[in-house]
Coordinates of C-alpha atoms and ligand atoms in Angstrom, one line a residue:
M1 CA 0.0 0.0 0.0
T2 CA 2.9 2.4 0.8
G3 CA 4.0 2.1 -2.9
L4 CA 0.6 3.4 -4.1
L5 CA 0.4 6.0 -1.3
E6 CA 3.7 7.4 -2.5
R7 CA 3.0 7.2 -6.2
A8 CA -0.4 8.9 -5.7
S9 CA 1.0 11.6 -3.5
L10 CA 0.7 15.2 -4.7
T11 CA 3.0 17.5 -3.0
A12 CA 4.4 21.1 -3.4
E13 CA 7.8 19.6 -4.2
R14 CA 6.4 17.2 -6.9
R15 CA 4.5 20.1 -8.4
T16 CA 7.7 22.3 -8.6
R17 CA 9.8 19.5 -10.1
E18 CA 7.2 18.5 -12.7
L19 CA 6.4 22.0 -13.8
A20 CA 10.1 22.6 -14.3
E21 CA 10.4 19.5 -16.5
L22 CA 7.5 20.7 -18.7
A23 CA 8.6 24.3 -18.9
G24 CA 12.0 22.9 -19.8
G25 CA 10.7 21.8 -23.2
E26 CA 9.4 18.2 -22.6
V27 CA 6.5 17.4 -25.0
V28 CA 3.7 15.4 -23.5
D29 CA 1.1 13.4 -25.4
L30 CA -1.8 15.2 -23.7
L31 CA -2.2 18.4 -21.8
V32 CA -5.4 18.8 -19.9
V33 CA -6.6 22.2 -19.0
G34 CA -8.9 22.3 -15.9
G35 CA -8.8 20.3 -12.7
G36 CA -12.5 19.8 -12.1
V37 CA -14.0 16.3 -12.3
T38 CA -13.9 16.4 -16.1
G39 CA -10.2 17.3 -16.3
V40 CA -9.0 14.9 -13.7
G41 CA -11.1 12.2 -15.3
V42 CA -9.4 12.9 -18.7
A43 CA -6.0 12.8 -17.1
L44 CA -6.7 9.5 -15.5
D45 CA -8.2 8.0 -18.6
A46 CA -5.2 9.1 -20.7
A47 CA -2.5 8.2 -18.2
S48 CA -4.0 4.7 -17.6
R49 CA -3.9 4.1 -21.4
G50 CA -0.2 4.7 -21.3
L51 CA 0.0 8.3 -22.5
S52 CA 2.2 10.9 -21.0
V53 CA -0.1 13.5 -19.4
A54 CA 0.0 16.8 -17.7
L55 CA -3.0 18.6 -16.2
V56 CA -2.9 22.3 -15.4
E57 CA -5.4 24.0 -13.1
A58 CA -5.6 27.7 -12.6
G59 CA -6.6 27.4 -9.0
D60 CA -6.8 24.3 -6.9
L61 CA -8.3 20.8 -7.7
A62 CA -12.1 21.1 -7.7
F63 CA -11.8 24.9 -7.8
G64 CA -14.9 25.4 -10.0
T65 CA -18.3 23.9 -10.3
S66 CA -17.1 20.4 -9.2
R67 CA -17.2 21.5 -5.5
W68 CA -20.6 23.1 -5.6
S69 CA -22.8 20.2 -6.7
S70 CA -25.5 18.3 -4.8
K71 CA -23.0 15.5 -4.4
L72 CA -25.3 12.9 -5.8
V73 CA -24.4 10.1 -8.2
H74 CA -27.6 10.0 -10.1
G75 CA -29.3 7.0 -11.7
G76 CA -30.9 9.3 -14.3
L77 CA -34.5 9.6 -12.9
R78 CA -34.6 13.2 -14.0
Y79 CA -33.7 12.3 -17.6
L80 CA -36.3 9.6 -17.7
A81 CA -38.9 12.3 -16.8
S82 CA -37.7 14.3 -19.8
G83 CA -37.8 11.3 -22.0
D84 CA -34.1 11.0 -22.5
L85 CA -33.7 7.3 -22.1
R86 CA -30.2 7.1 -23.4
L87 CA -28.9 9.6 -21.0
A88 CA -30.8 8.0 -18.1
R89 CA -29.3 4.6 -18.9
E90 CA -25.8 6.1 -19.2
S91 CA -26.2 7.7 -15.7
A92 CA -27.4 4.4 -14.3
A93 CA -24.4 2.6 -15.8
E94 CA -21.9 5.2 -14.5
R95 CA -23.6 5.0 -11.0
E96 CA -23.1 1.2 -11.1
I97 CA -19.4 1.7 -12.0
L98 CA -18.8 4.2 -9.3
M99 CA -20.7 2.4 -6.5
R100 CA -19.4 -1.1 -7.1
R101 CA -16.1 -0.9 -8.9
T102 CA -14.2 2.4 -9.0
A103 CA -15.3 4.3 -5.8
P104 CA -17.4 2.2 -3.4
H105 CA -15.6 4.0 -0.6
L106 CA -16.8 7.5 -1.7
V107 CA -20.3 6.7 -2.9
H108 CA -23.0 5.2 -0.6
P109 CA -26.7 4.4 -1.0
L110 CA -28.9 7.2 0.0
P111 CA -32.6 6.6 0.9
I112 CA -34.8 9.4 -0.4
V113 CA -38.4 10.0 0.6
L114 CA -40.9 12.0 -1.4
P115 CA -43.7 12.9 1.1
L116 CA -47.2 12.6 -0.2
T117 CA -48.6 15.8 1.2
P118 CA -51.9 17.5 0.3
D119 CA -49.8 19.5 -2.4
V120 CA -49.1 16.3 -4.2
P121 CA -52.2 15.2 -6.1
A122 CA -52.9 11.4 -6.3
T123 CA -52.4 11.4 -10.1
S124 CA -48.9 13.0 -9.9
A125 CA -48.0 10.5 -7.1
L126 CA -49.0 7.7 -9.5
V127 CA -46.9 9.1 -12.3
T128 CA -44.0 9.6 -10.0
R129 CA -44.3 6.1 -8.8
A130 CA -44.3 4.8 -12.3
G131 CA -41.2 6.9 -13.0
L132 CA -39.5 5.4 -10.0
G133 CA -40.4 1.9 -11.3
F134 CA -38.7 2.7 -14.6
G135 CA -35.7 4.0 -12.8
D136 CA -35.6 0.7 -11.0
L137 CA -35.7 -1.2 -14.3
L138 CA -32.7 0.8 -15.4
R139 CA -30.9 -0.2 -12.1
R140 CA -31.6 -3.8 -12.9
G141 CA -30.6 -3.4 -16.5
V142 CA -27.1 -2.3 -15.5
R143 CA -27.0 -5.0 -12.8
T144 CA -26.8 -2.9 -9.6
P145 CA -28.1 -5.4 -7.0
S146 CA -31.0 -4.5 -4.8
T147 CA -28.7 -5.1 -1.8
V148 CA -26.9 -2.0 -2.9
L149 CA -29.9 0.1 -4.1
P150 CA -33.2 -1.4 -2.9
P151 CA -36.2 -1.0 -5.2
P152 CA -38.6 1.9 -4.6
R153 CA -41.7 1.4 -2.5
R154 CA -44.8 3.2 -1.1
L155 CA -44.6 4.0 2.6
S156 CA -47.5 4.5 5.0
A157 CA -47.8 7.8 6.8
V158 CA -46.4 6.1 10.0
E159 CA -43.4 4.7 8.1
T160 CA -42.8 8.1 6.4
L161 CA -42.7 9.9 9.8
G162 CA -40.5 7.1 11.2
M163 CA -37.9 7.8 8.5
V164 CA -38.2 11.6 8.5
P165 CA -39.4 12.6 12.0
G166 CA -39.4 16.4 11.2
L167 CA -42.3 16.1 8.7
R168 CA -45.7 17.8 9.3
E169 CA -48.1 15.1 10.2
A170 CA -51.4 16.8 9.2
G171 CA -52.6 15.6 5.8
L172 CA -49.6 13.3 5.2
R173 CA -50.9 10.3 3.2
G174 CA -47.5 8.5 3.2
G175 CA -44.4 8.7 1.1
L176 CA -42.5 7.2 -1.9
L177 CA -39.1 5.8 -0.9
Y178 CA -36.4 5.4 -3.5
W179 CA -32.6 5.1 -3.4
D180 CA -29.7 6.8 -5.3
G181 CA -26.0 7.2 -4.8
Q182 CA -24.5 9.9 -2.6
L183 CA -20.9 11.1 -2.6
V184 CA -19.2 11.7 0.7
D185 CA -18.0 14.9 -1.0
D186 CA -17.6 16.0 -4.6
A187 CA -14.2 17.7 -4.2
R188 CA -13.0 14.5 -2.5
L189 CA -13.9 12.6 -5.6
V190 CA -12.0 15.0 -7.7
V191 CA -8.9 14.8 -5.5
T192 CA -9.1 11.0 -5.5
I193 CA -9.3 10.8 -9.3
A194 CA -6.4 13.2 -9.5
R195 CA -4.3 11.1 -7.1
T196 CA -5.1 8.0 -9.1
A197 CA -4.0 9.7 -12.3
A198 CA -0.8 10.8 -10.5
A199 CA -0.2 7.2 -9.5
F200 CA -0.2 6.4 -13.3
G201 CA 2.4 9.1 -13.8
A202 CA 0.2 12.1 -14.7
R203 CA 1.6 15.4 -13.7
V204 CA -1.1 17.3 -11.8
L205 CA -0.2 20.9 -11.5
T206 CA -2.4 23.4 -9.7
R207 CA -1.9 27.2 -9.7
V208 CA -1.0 27.1 -13.4
R209 CA -3.3 29.2 -15.5
V210 CA -3.4 28.7 -19.3
L211 CA -3.4 32.1 -21.0
A212 CA -3.4 31.1 -24.7
V213 CA -3.0 28.2 -27.1
R214 CA -1.0 28.3 -30.2
D215 CA -1.1 25.7 -32.9
D216 CA 2.5 25.1 -33.9
A217 CA 1.4 23.0 -36.9
G218 CA 0.5 26.3 -38.4
T219 CA -2.9 25.1 -39.4
G220 CA -4.4 28.3 -38.1
P221 CA -8.1 29.0 -37.6
D222 CA -9.0 28.7 -41.3
T223 CA -7.7 25.2 -41.6
D224 CA -10.4 22.6 -41.6
T225 CA -9.6 20.4 -38.6
G226 CA -12.8 18.5 -38.8
T227 CA -14.7 20.3 -36.0
G228 CA -16.5 17.1 -35.1
T229 CA -19.0 18.1 -32.5
R230 CA -20.5 15.1 -30.8
T231 CA -23.1 15.0 -28.1
G232 CA -23.8 12.4 -25.5
T233 CA -23.4 8.7 -25.8
G234 CA -22.6 6.6 -28.8
A235 CA -19.6 5.7 -30.9
G236 CA -17.0 7.5 -32.9
V237 CA -15.6 11.0 -32.8
R238 CA -14.4 12.5 -36.1
S239 CA -10.8 13.0 -35.9
G240 CA -9.1 16.2 -36.9
G241 CA -7.5 14.1 -39.7
G242 CA -4.5 15.1 -41.8
L243 CA -2.7 17.2 -39.3
G244 CA 1.0 17.0 -38.8
P245 CA 2.6 15.8 -35.6
A246 CA 3.8 19.3 -34.6
P247 CA 3.0 19.9 -30.9
I248 CA 0.5 22.5 -29.7
A249 CA 2.1 25.2 -27.6
V250 CA 0.3 26.6 -24.6
Q251 CA 1.2 29.8 -22.8
A252 CA 0.8 29.4 -19.1
L253 CA 1.3 31.3 -15.9
D254 CA 2.6 29.8 -12.7
T255 CA 0.5 31.9 -10.3
L256 CA 2.7 30.9 -7.3
T257 CA 5.8 32.5 -8.8
G258 CA 4.4 34.8 -11.4
R259 CA 6.6 33.1 -14.0
H260 CA 5.3 32.6 -17.5
C261 CA 6.1 29.3 -19.2
R262 CA 5.5 27.5 -22.5
L263 CA 4.1 24.0 -22.4
R264 CA 4.0 21.7 -25.4
A265 CA 1.7 18.8 -26.1
R266 CA 0.6 16.6 -29.0
A267 CA -3.0 17.1 -28.0
V268 CA -4.8 19.5 -25.7
V269 CA -8.1 18.9 -23.9
N270 CA -10.0 21.9 -22.7
A271 CA -11.9 20.8 -19.6
T272 CA -12.6 24.2 -18.1
G273 CA -16.3 23.9 -17.6
V274 CA -18.1 27.2 -17.6
W275 CA -14.8 28.9 -18.7
A276 CA -14.5 26.7 -21.8
P277 CA -15.3 29.5 -24.3
G278 CA -12.1 31.1 -23.1
L279 CA -10.1 28.5 -25.0
A280 CA -12.8 27.6 -27.5
P281 CA -14.8 30.8 -28.4
E282 CA -16.9 28.9 -30.8
I283 CA -18.6 27.0 -27.9
R284 CA -21.8 28.6 -26.6
L285 CA -22.8 27.9 -23.0
R286 CA -25.8 29.1 -21.0
P287 CA -24.5 28.8 -17.4
S288 CA -27.2 28.3 -14.8
R289 CA -26.7 28.9 -11.1
G290 CA -27.7 26.3 -8.6
T291 CA -27.9 27.2 -4.9
H292 CA -27.8 25.1 -1.8
L293 CA -28.4 26.1 1.9
V294 CA -26.5 24.5 4.8
L295 CA -28.6 23.8 7.8
P296 CA -28.3 21.9 11.0
A297 CA -29.5 18.3 10.6
A298 CA -31.5 18.7 13.8
V299 CA -34.1 20.8 12.1
F300 CA -35.0 17.8 10.0
G301 CA -34.9 15.4 13.1
G302 CA -31.3 14.3 12.5
T303 CA -32.4 11.6 10.0
P304 CA -30.0 10.0 7.5
T305 CA -32.9 9.9 5.0
A306 CA -33.0 12.6 2.2
L307 CA -36.2 14.4 1.2
S308 CA -37.4 15.2 -2.2
V309 CA -40.1 17.9 -2.1
P310 CA -42.0 18.8 -5.3
I311 CA -41.7 22.5 -6.1
P312 CA -45.2 23.9 -6.2
G313 CA -46.2 25.1 -9.7
E314 CA -43.2 23.3 -11.4
R315 CA -43.2 20.1 -13.4
N316 CA -40.5 17.6 -12.5
R317 CA -38.7 20.0 -10.2
Y318 CA -37.9 19.1 -6.6
A319 CA -36.2 20.7 -3.7
L320 CA -33.8 18.2 -2.0
V321 CA -32.9 17.9 1.6
L322 CA -29.6 16.0 1.7
P323 CA -28.1 14.8 5.0
Q324 CA -24.3 15.0 5.1
G325 CA -23.6 12.8 8.1
D326 CA -21.7 15.5 10.0
G327 CA -24.7 17.2 11.7
R328 CA -25.5 19.2 8.6
V329 CA -27.9 19.0 5.7
Y330 CA -27.8 20.7 2.4
V331 CA -31.1 22.0 0.9
G332 CA -31.0 22.6 -2.8
L333 CA -31.4 23.5 -5.5
T334 CA -32.3 26.4 -7.8
D335 CA -31.8 26.9 -11.5
V336 CA -31.2 30.5 -12.4
P337 CA -29.7 31.5 -15.8
T338 CA -26.8 33.8 -15.4
D339 CA -24.2 35.5 -17.6
E340 CA -21.9 36.2 -14.7
V341 CA -19.2 33.6 -14.6
T342 CA -17.2 33.9 -11.4
E343 CA -15.1 31.6 -9.3
Q344 CA -17.5 31.8 -6.3
P345 CA -21.0 32.5 -7.5
V346 CA -23.3 34.2 -5.0
P347 CA -26.9 33.1 -4.5
D348 CA -29.5 35.8 -4.5
H349 CA -32.0 36.6 -1.7
Q350 CA -34.9 35.2 -3.7
E351 CA -33.3 31.8 -4.2
I352 CA -32.7 31.4 -0.5
T353 CA -36.2 32.4 0.3
Q354 CA -37.6 30.0 -2.3
L355 CA -35.7 27.0 -0.9
L356 CA -36.6 27.9 2.7
N357 CA -40.3 28.2 1.7
V358 CA -40.5 24.9 -0.2
V359 CA -39.0 22.8 2.5
S360 CA -40.9 24.6 5.2
G361 CA -44.1 23.6 3.4
V362 CA -43.6 20.0 4.5
L363 CA -42.0 20.5 8.0
A364 CA -43.7 20.4 11.4
T365 CA -41.5 23.4 12.4
P366 CA -40.7 25.7 9.4
V367 CA -37.1 26.7 8.8
D368 CA -36.0 30.3 8.3
R369 CA -32.9 32.4 7.8
A370 CA -32.0 32.2 11.4
D371 CA -31.4 28.5 10.9
L372 CA -28.9 29.0 8.1
L373 CA -25.3 28.0 8.7
G374 CA -24.1 28.7 5.2
V375 CA -25.0 28.9 1.6
F376 CA -23.2 27.9 -1.6
A377 CA -23.8 28.1 -5.3
G378 CA -22.3 26.7 -8.5
L379 CA -22.7 27.3 -12.2
R380 CA -23.8 24.4 -14.4
P381 CA -21.8 24.4 -17.7
L382 CA -24.9 23.9 -19.8
L383 CA -24.7 23.9 -23.6
D384 CA -26.8 26.4 -25.3
G385 CA -29.7 24.9 -27.1
P386 CA -32.8 26.0 -28.9
D387 CA -34.5 28.5 -26.6
G388 CA -35.4 26.3 -23.6
R389 CA -35.2 27.4 -20.1
T390 CA -31.9 26.3 -18.5
A391 CA -33.8 23.8 -16.4
D392 CA -34.8 22.1 -19.6
L393 CA -31.4 22.2 -21.4
S394 CA -29.8 18.9 -21.9
R395 CA -27.3 17.6 -19.4
R396 CA -25.5 15.7 -22.1
H397 CA -21.9 16.4 -22.9
T398 CA -20.1 17.4 -26.0
V399 CA -16.7 16.7 -27.4
H400 CA -15.7 19.4 -29.8
V401 CA -12.5 19.7 -31.9
G402 CA -11.8 23.4 -32.5
P403 CA -9.9 25.1 -35.3
N404 CA -6.8 25.4 -33.1
R405 CA -6.9 21.6 -32.6
V406 CA -8.0 22.1 -28.9
I407 CA -10.5 19.4 -27.9
T408 CA -13.2 20.8 -25.7
V409 CA -15.2 18.5 -23.5
V410 CA -18.1 20.2 -21.7
G411 CA -21.6 19.7 -20.3
G412 CA -22.5 16.5 -18.7
K413 CA -22.6 15.7 -15.0
L414 CA -20.3 14.7 -12.2
T415 CA -21.9 11.3 -12.4
T416 CA -20.9 10.8 -16.0
Y417 CA -17.3 12.3 -15.8
R418 CA -15.7 8.9 -16.7
R419 CA -17.7 8.6 -19.9
M420 CA -16.9 12.2 -20.8
A421 CA -13.2 11.5 -20.2
E422 CA -13.3 8.4 -22.4
D423 CA -14.9 10.3 -25.3
A424 CA -12.4 13.2 -25.0
V425 CA -9.4 10.9 -24.9
D426 CA -10.7 8.9 -27.9
A427 CA -10.9 12.2 -29.7
A428 CA -7.4 13.2 -28.7
V429 CA -6.0 9.8 -29.7
A430 CA -7.7 10.0 -33.1
Q431 CA -6.7 13.6 -33.7
A432 CA -3.0 13.3 -32.8
S433 CA -2.5 9.7 -33.8
L434 CA -1.4 8.8 -30.3
D435 CA -0.2 5.4 -29.4
A436 CA -2.7 4.5 -26.7
G437 CA -4.3 1.4 -25.3
P438 CA -8.1 1.1 -24.9
C439 CA -10.0 2.9 -22.1
R440 CA -9.7 1.0 -18.8
T441 CA -11.3 3.3 -16.4
G442 CA -14.6 1.3 -16.1
R443 CA -12.7 -1.3 -14.2
L444 CA -10.0 0.8 -12.5
P445 CA -10.4 1.3 -8.8
L446 CA -9.6 4.8 -7.6
V447 CA -7.1 5.2 -4.8
G448 CA -8.6 3.8 -1.6
A449 CA -11.3 1.7 -3.4
A450 CA -12.1 -1.8 -2.4
S451 CA -15.2 -4.0 -2.2
R452 CA -17.8 -3.1 0.4
R453 CA -16.8 -6.2 2.4
T454 CA -13.1 -5.2 2.4
L455 CA -13.9 -1.6 3.3
A456 CA -16.0 -2.9 6.3
S457 CA -12.9 -4.5 7.7
V458 CA -10.5 -1.6 7.3
P459 CA -9.2 -0.9 10.8
A460 CA -10.1 2.8 11.1
P461 CA -13.1 4.9 12.1
R462 CA -16.0 4.6 9.5
R463 CA -15.8 8.4 8.9
L464 CA -12.3 8.1 7.7
V465 CA -13.0 4.9 5.6
A466 CA -15.8 6.8 3.9
R467 CA -13.2 9.4 2.8
Y468 CA -10.0 7.5 2.3
G469 CA -11.1 3.9 1.9
T470 CA -8.2 1.5 2.3
Q471 CA -5.9 4.5 2.9
A472 CA -7.7 5.5 6.1
P473 CA -5.0 3.7 8.3
A474 CA -2.4 5.9 6.6
V475 CA -4.2 8.9 8.0
L476 CA -4.4 7.4 11.4
E477 CA -0.7 6.4 11.2
L478 CA 0.2 10.1 11.2
A479 CA -1.1 10.4 14.7
R480 CA 1.0 7.4 16.0
H481 CA 3.7 9.7 17.5
D482 CA 1.4 12.7 17.9
P483 CA -2.0 11.7 19.3
R484 CA -3.0 15.4 19.2
L485 CA -3.5 14.9 15.5
L486 CA -6.6 12.8 16.2
E487 CA -8.4 15.8 17.8
P488 CA -11.1 17.6 15.8
V489 CA -9.8 20.8 14.3
T490 CA -12.4 22.8 16.2
T491 CA -15.5 22.3 18.3
G492 CA -18.6 20.9 16.5
V493 CA -16.5 19.8 13.4
D494 CA -15.6 16.1 12.9
V495 CA -12.5 16.7 10.7
T496 CA -9.3 15.8 12.6
R497 CA -6.0 17.6 12.4
A498 CA -4.5 14.3 10.8
E499 CA -6.8 14.8 7.8
L500 CA -5.4 18.3 7.2
V501 CA -1.8 17.0 7.5
F502 CA -2.6 14.1 5.1
A503 CA -3.9 16.7 2.7
V504 CA -0.6 18.6 2.8
L505 CA 1.5 15.4 2.6
H506 CA -0.4 13.5 0.0
E507 CA -3.3 15.5 -1.6
G508 CA -1.5 18.6 -3.0
A509 CA -3.0 21.1 -0.5
L510 CA -0.9 24.2 -0.8
D511 CA -2.7 26.8 1.4
E512 CA -5.5 27.3 4.0
G513 CA -8.1 27.6 1.2
D514 CA -7.1 24.2 -0.2
L515 CA -7.4 22.6 3.2
L516 CA -10.6 24.2 4.4
D517 CA -12.6 24.7 1.2
R518 CA -11.7 21.7 -0.9
R519 CA -9.8 18.8 0.9
T520 CA -12.3 19.3 3.6
R521 CA -15.6 21.2 3.4
I522 CA -15.2 23.1 6.7
G523 CA -15.5 26.3 4.8
L524 CA -19.1 25.7 3.8
V525 CA -19.9 27.1 7.3
P526 CA -18.1 30.4 7.6
A527 CA -18.0 30.3 11.4
D528 CA -16.4 26.9 11.4
R529 CA -13.9 28.1 8.8
A530 CA -12.8 31.0 11.0
A531 CA -12.4 28.6 14.0
A532 CA -10.4 26.1 12.0
L533 CA -7.9 28.5 10.4
D534 CA -5.2 28.0 13.0
A535 CA -5.4 24.2 12.6
A536 CA -5.0 24.7 8.9
R537 CA -1.9 26.8 9.4
D538 CA -0.5 24.2 11.8
A539 CA -1.0 21.5 9.2
L540 CA 0.8 23.6 6.5
S541 CA 3.8 24.0 8.8
Y542 CA 3.8 20.3 9.7
R543 CA 5.8 19.3 6.6
A544 CA 8.6 21.9 7.2
A545 CA 8.8 20.9 10.9
H546 CA 9.0 17.2 10.2
T547 CA 11.4 17.2 7.3
S548 CA 14.0 19.5 8.8
Ligands
LIG1 C1 -25.6 23.4 -8.2 C2 -25.1 22.2 -9.0 C3 -25.5 21.0 -8.5 C4 -25.0 19.8 -9.2 N1 -25.3 18.6 -8.7 C5 -24.8 17.5 -9.4 C6 -25.0 16.2 -8.8 O1 -25.6 16.1 -7.7 N2 -24.6 15.2 -9.5 C7 -23.9 15.3 -10.7 O2 -23.6 14.3 -11.3 N3 -23.7 16.5 -11.2 C8 -24.1 17.6 -10.6 N4 -23.8 18.9 -11.1 C9 -23.1 19.0 -12.3 C10 -21.6 18.9 -12.1 O3 -21.2 19.5 -10.8 C11 -20.8 19.5 -13.2 O4 -21.2 19.0 -14.4 C12 -19.3 19.2 -13.1 O5 -18.8 19.5 -11.8 C13 -18.5 20.1 -14.1 O6 -17.1 19.8 -13.9 P1 -16.0 20.3 -14.9 O7 -14.8 19.7 -14.5 O8 -16.5 20.2 -16.3 O9 -16.0 21.9 -14.5 P2 -15.3 22.6 -13.3 O10 -15.5 21.8 -12.0 O11 -15.9 24.0 -13.2 O12 -13.8 22.6 -13.6 C14 -13.2 23.5 -14.5 C15 -11.9 23.9 -14.0 O13 -11.1 24.6 -15.0 C16 -10.3 25.6 -14.3 N5 -9.9 26.6 -15.3 C17 -10.7 27.5 -15.9 N6 -10.0 28.2 -16.8 C18 -8.7 27.8 -16.7 C19 -7.5 28.1 -17.4 N7 -7.4 29.1 -18.3 N8 -6.4 27.5 -17.1 C20 -6.4 26.5 -16.2 N9 -7.5 26.1 -15.5 C21 -8.7 26.7 -15.8 C22 -11.2 26.1 -13.2 O14 -10.5 26.7 -12.2 C23 -12.0 24.9 -12.7 O15 -11.3 24.2 -11.6 C24 -24.2 20.0 -10.4 C25 -23.9 21.3 -10.9 C26 -24.3 22.4 -10.1 C27 -24.0 23.8 -10.6

């Protein structure tokens, strides 16, 4: 295990060394721009096919949308409702892969109850039940056993209240219970994929911003590179065809040192999400903001069951109450078209009020602003389509080969990142005639993954196993000579100091923000973040203190 731990380790020293190698003129097969789930997925796919890979990320891993999601691994129910069977099946298949092969440590089954309140007419309950039945057929079709995701069923009112004690009893006819996958944390998935890619030799370089791409083949924007745009699932991407092997040059800035550098690669994949048009102006996106509230779990009776509450007046739109297992729940989510693409989107007053009102409508004791511990919002990188509302725009992905040979992969979902990566790497291999093996990620366990049975016997607290899998003992090991590291970083927060130190030693955390906002999610509650700042600083100085 130590071998893998070391090979997968991302550190400040490794970053400096590897960036110097690239800036020194080395040409890699594939340069990936963007360290969200899509970019790290591409890096892993390519590195595990035997290609030389570098990934550059302007901020930190999971700096963009990938840390603001609902943290669900969807089976595609939503797409069934909109009639997109192919996308629904793809989601169910990717959920199966994540839950049973590649990341069983990070994704667990989540029970979800849709309460049948007076606001849910009997006919819509019937339609929803039929939809859940179809979703279950998909589950069976992709061979996810009912021991992992049980089939949906109708609950009596008593059973519903037993599962979600905070619900209002008056008028409750019962509930619909169904199951889906829930990530322990989205940013943790990103970091785990990045570390797995690093174990295959990928260079994962944060704080490196791409400023421009220049096509050294001299094909220029007028050259027909076969701008094959492909959406969603299915076979075959048109290659750029007929291009010479000259590398593509990328101008980049090391934002830690302020130094500019020139990186060279045979193929470049643009995985910059809502920022994709920056490197591929021909791509048109319609970003949409989705907001979540952070509330104490106690206001929902401390239940581990999620709630799905139909939004009054909307078709197929639900507010979700998502327990996080650390005394918090997230309540989401809105869908607000926006032209403002920022690193940290800010929810507006109306979104917060709407979410509070929808969930209050089903609770015995309504929630209000005084209950809020925090809020967060992210931007969906939705592809522009014929004038639908953003809520209706397809969640499919596209692989697009631009006139400058840059391959853009955008759209999709966290759940389908692996499929997006496979399609993007297929396109890069075809375009640059790279010598690569077939995609293997469908069967490639991420760092820390093991069967549920093996995970159950890992000698470490369950909380750590859910985050680090088989590597949880390595986190504990840090505290062998310093038991203080097993203390929580601050009162009311479960994260231990050892986790922060592990993030510095193995997960590429370079500053307090990396530790508090991405390796852990302490920062989602501003008061906790402030209280944990000193612990983060201690963790950052740990390396210096223990290597001198
Ligand atoms: C509110 C919300 C809830 C969601 N919930 C779910 C869910 O529950 N389940 C699910 O499956 N999906 C969900 N999604 C969708 C999912 O989160 C996104 O599809 C996914 O995270 C997009 O990842 P990405 O890597 O493409 O983009 P990003 O995560 O945004 O990554 C792009 C990266 O590129 C970097 N970058 C940008 N420009 C440059 C540059 N010039 N040089 C270097 N780096 C650059 C950015 O810093 C960023 O880190 C949700 C989305 C939202 C907004």
